[in-house]
Amino acid sequence: MTKGYVTMVLHAHLPYVRHPESERVLEEKWFYEANTETYLPLIAIFNRLIRDGVPFKITLSLSPTLLSMWQDPLLQQRYLLYLRNLQELIDKELVRTANQPHLANIVKMYQHNIAEAYTLYHERYQDNLVNAFRDLEQSGQIELITCGATHGYLPLIGLQRGVVETQIKVALDYFHQVFGHHPRGFWLPECAYNPGDDAILAANGIEYFFVDTHGILYATPRPRYSIYAPIRCTSGVAAFGRDLETSRQVWSAQEGYPGDYDYREFYRDIAYELDDAYIAPFLHVPGLRSDTGLKYYRITGKTEHKAPYIPEHGRGQAALHAGNFMFNRERQVDYLAQHMDRQPLVICPYDAELFGHWWFEGPQWLEFLFRKAAFDQHIFQFTTPGEYLDRYPNNQPATPSMSSWGCNGYNEVWLEGSNDWIYRHLHQAGDTMVQLSKRFANATELETRALNQAARELLLAESSDWAFIMKTGTMVNYAVRRTTNHAGRFFRLADQLQNNCVDELWLEDVEAKDNLYPGIDYHSFTTS
Amino acid sequence: MWLFFAAILVVLVIGGVYLINRQTVILRKPVQLAENSEPIYQLPQNYGKDYIVLMVKDPYWLHAYWEITSTKHEDFLETFGSASWRDSQPVLRVYDVTNEDDFNPVNAPFYDIPVNDWAQNWYFKVGQASHSFYVDLGRILPDGRFTLLARSNMVTTPRDSVSTVIDPQWPPLEAVWQTLNLPNESLPYGLSSAELVKKGLVK
């Protein structure tokens, strides 16, 4: 008999990176790599699980910027070129490694993976992965949700309520446009919760969101079930807390799975190992060595001398780790059920991009986990937050604590010496946008276009990704430029609107560059 | 996390038609524009307003940023004398309004944090989780008088511990809480995927 439930949540997000002015912008490769290594492998395993009748359940948060990139014809076209280029490199590698069986075996694995990715992407889903998730959702086994329009860090950008409302409303409108219905849940970017933001979610029909462990543990009043059941905010929205034990077991240095020595080593890409002349045609940016995705070694140990990857061994470890994860959840749920007067729920949220891109065997691990849990045990079942709320609609009234899942649990990753300068401009732009939306309640067609574009530019400047990159110290120039350009375009548009001199030719150019959310409505900045 | 997908930034502008070995693909041309249609954007140093904005960093630290216009500066000089700016000390007056119903600074306890005339932002420790604050940016004149330049928004620091408030209808289940094995009631924060990648825990 089922004693409790486990919810797997994958949050898939990339910032909006699209550069029509050049096909050689390195950051666009984030999107191509994530498609190849994370999203398509995940889609493949979900398809197999559904085909085989495995009763799994998963919650997927798809960010509006990622959905927009999947739908964009230019990026679709460029991704096909990327895949074909990779296939060509693999063909060449098959020849080069023909006399090195241990390497050739790995190249063949990549050949198979990329062929599967290509078939899924191009032939089955017509170059648009939104089609994949529409299909998968039909199975009833996948609950799709979304997050802030551009992944804005709500506790820090939300000086004006209209700014938070717009991040939420634009996201939900776009999700509805793409999938034909509103999501039941909402992923707060970086799990960053600010008490009161739930009221905006409630007003927009959202039933639940997630917070980090201490968001629930430090809730007021103290929650009866700790993190093993949702609490209900005064707005009526449910808050689910991340399980601590699961986070430790999967990711900790001592017990974590992804560092296993049989797993594929991320940092040994052939891009850095082959002759210039050989590798040059396959580099995304000419003359700059950057990952091709072909990595032939296993982690091996704490050594620079890496041994060749053996796919069968990596797969074997993924199966073992899935079994270990399942065993631990059985024990956990069994114990909790003995002490609770309802079925406990264990929430396991992760960034989707860890699966496949960083942890190469992650998708295999997930597939093994779902298969084993379905057939090898009866203690727990997988569920979604929506289903759990249907089962247990009466939850304890409590207010979660302000929290995030960033380093040290609060706002410091996105507010420190490297990135604090952005908020002066973001808040000023937010204030200006709110004023403009009031002043231009009834705008001309051209003004409406300029106002909607100003809204897009503000949203793009608000992406939490830029502050995070500034903090981590890699690709900082790009993050600074994106912030400056979007805020700069915003203020230029605001200035033209205020002076009644909108430059239509320039507006057209900016609309073409920052072209997401075609149905955006700037009125959302005028708070209700 | 996606952020680690690449290591270095390089942008090369290439326009027009691209030939790829397996198939010829013609990419759409960039929109043609007059030269200089897109400037190199630089954000303003100042917005010409007098303001101070208060933000929460964590349960113990706040961050404030501000701007004081030259007009405000000149008004100050006009009111208090030509040497008054030089002779006065800029401070952040931090009000703890946790127990105030109407956030009336007359009643709220406060203390001053000296800042300097070159700073436009400041991190400062309030050391009080789950407390509400706002800040006045002002100057203390030689005679001890405080002059307000700008007043901030109010913020509340987050909790840093388990609440002692119990809902009698939902009494906590101690056996369930014990499973967390909280070391000294504190949590190992920062287990987000991105943080773990950064720490090298995820290869």
XYZ file of C-alpha atoms in Angstrom, chain B residues 1 8-9 15 22 26 33 46 53 55 63 72 82 85 87 96 103 124 136 140 147 176 186-187 201-202:
26
model
C 22.860 25.436 -14.395
C 34.647 33.069 -22.650
C 32.800 35.783 -24.485
C 25.995 38.876 -41.944
C 25.504 19.083 -45.583
C 20.136 30.803 -46.165
C 19.467 50.183 -40.538
C 22.289 59.958 -11.717
C 16.130 52.731 -1.530
C 16.974 46.345 0.215
C 21.749 47.512 1.529
C 19.008 69.582 -2.729
C 27.876 77.941 2.921
C 27.673 70.720 3.917
C 30.989 70.723 8.271
C 13.610 49.783 13.838
C 6.037 53.604 11.375
C 25.168 47.769 6.950
C 16.606 58.309 6.672
C 24.212 65.884 11.344
C 18.549 67.166 8.730
C 8.695 14.434 11.891
C 20.548 25.939 11.467
C 20.434 24.660 7.934
C 30.415 19.006 -5.999
C 28.773 18.244 -9.284
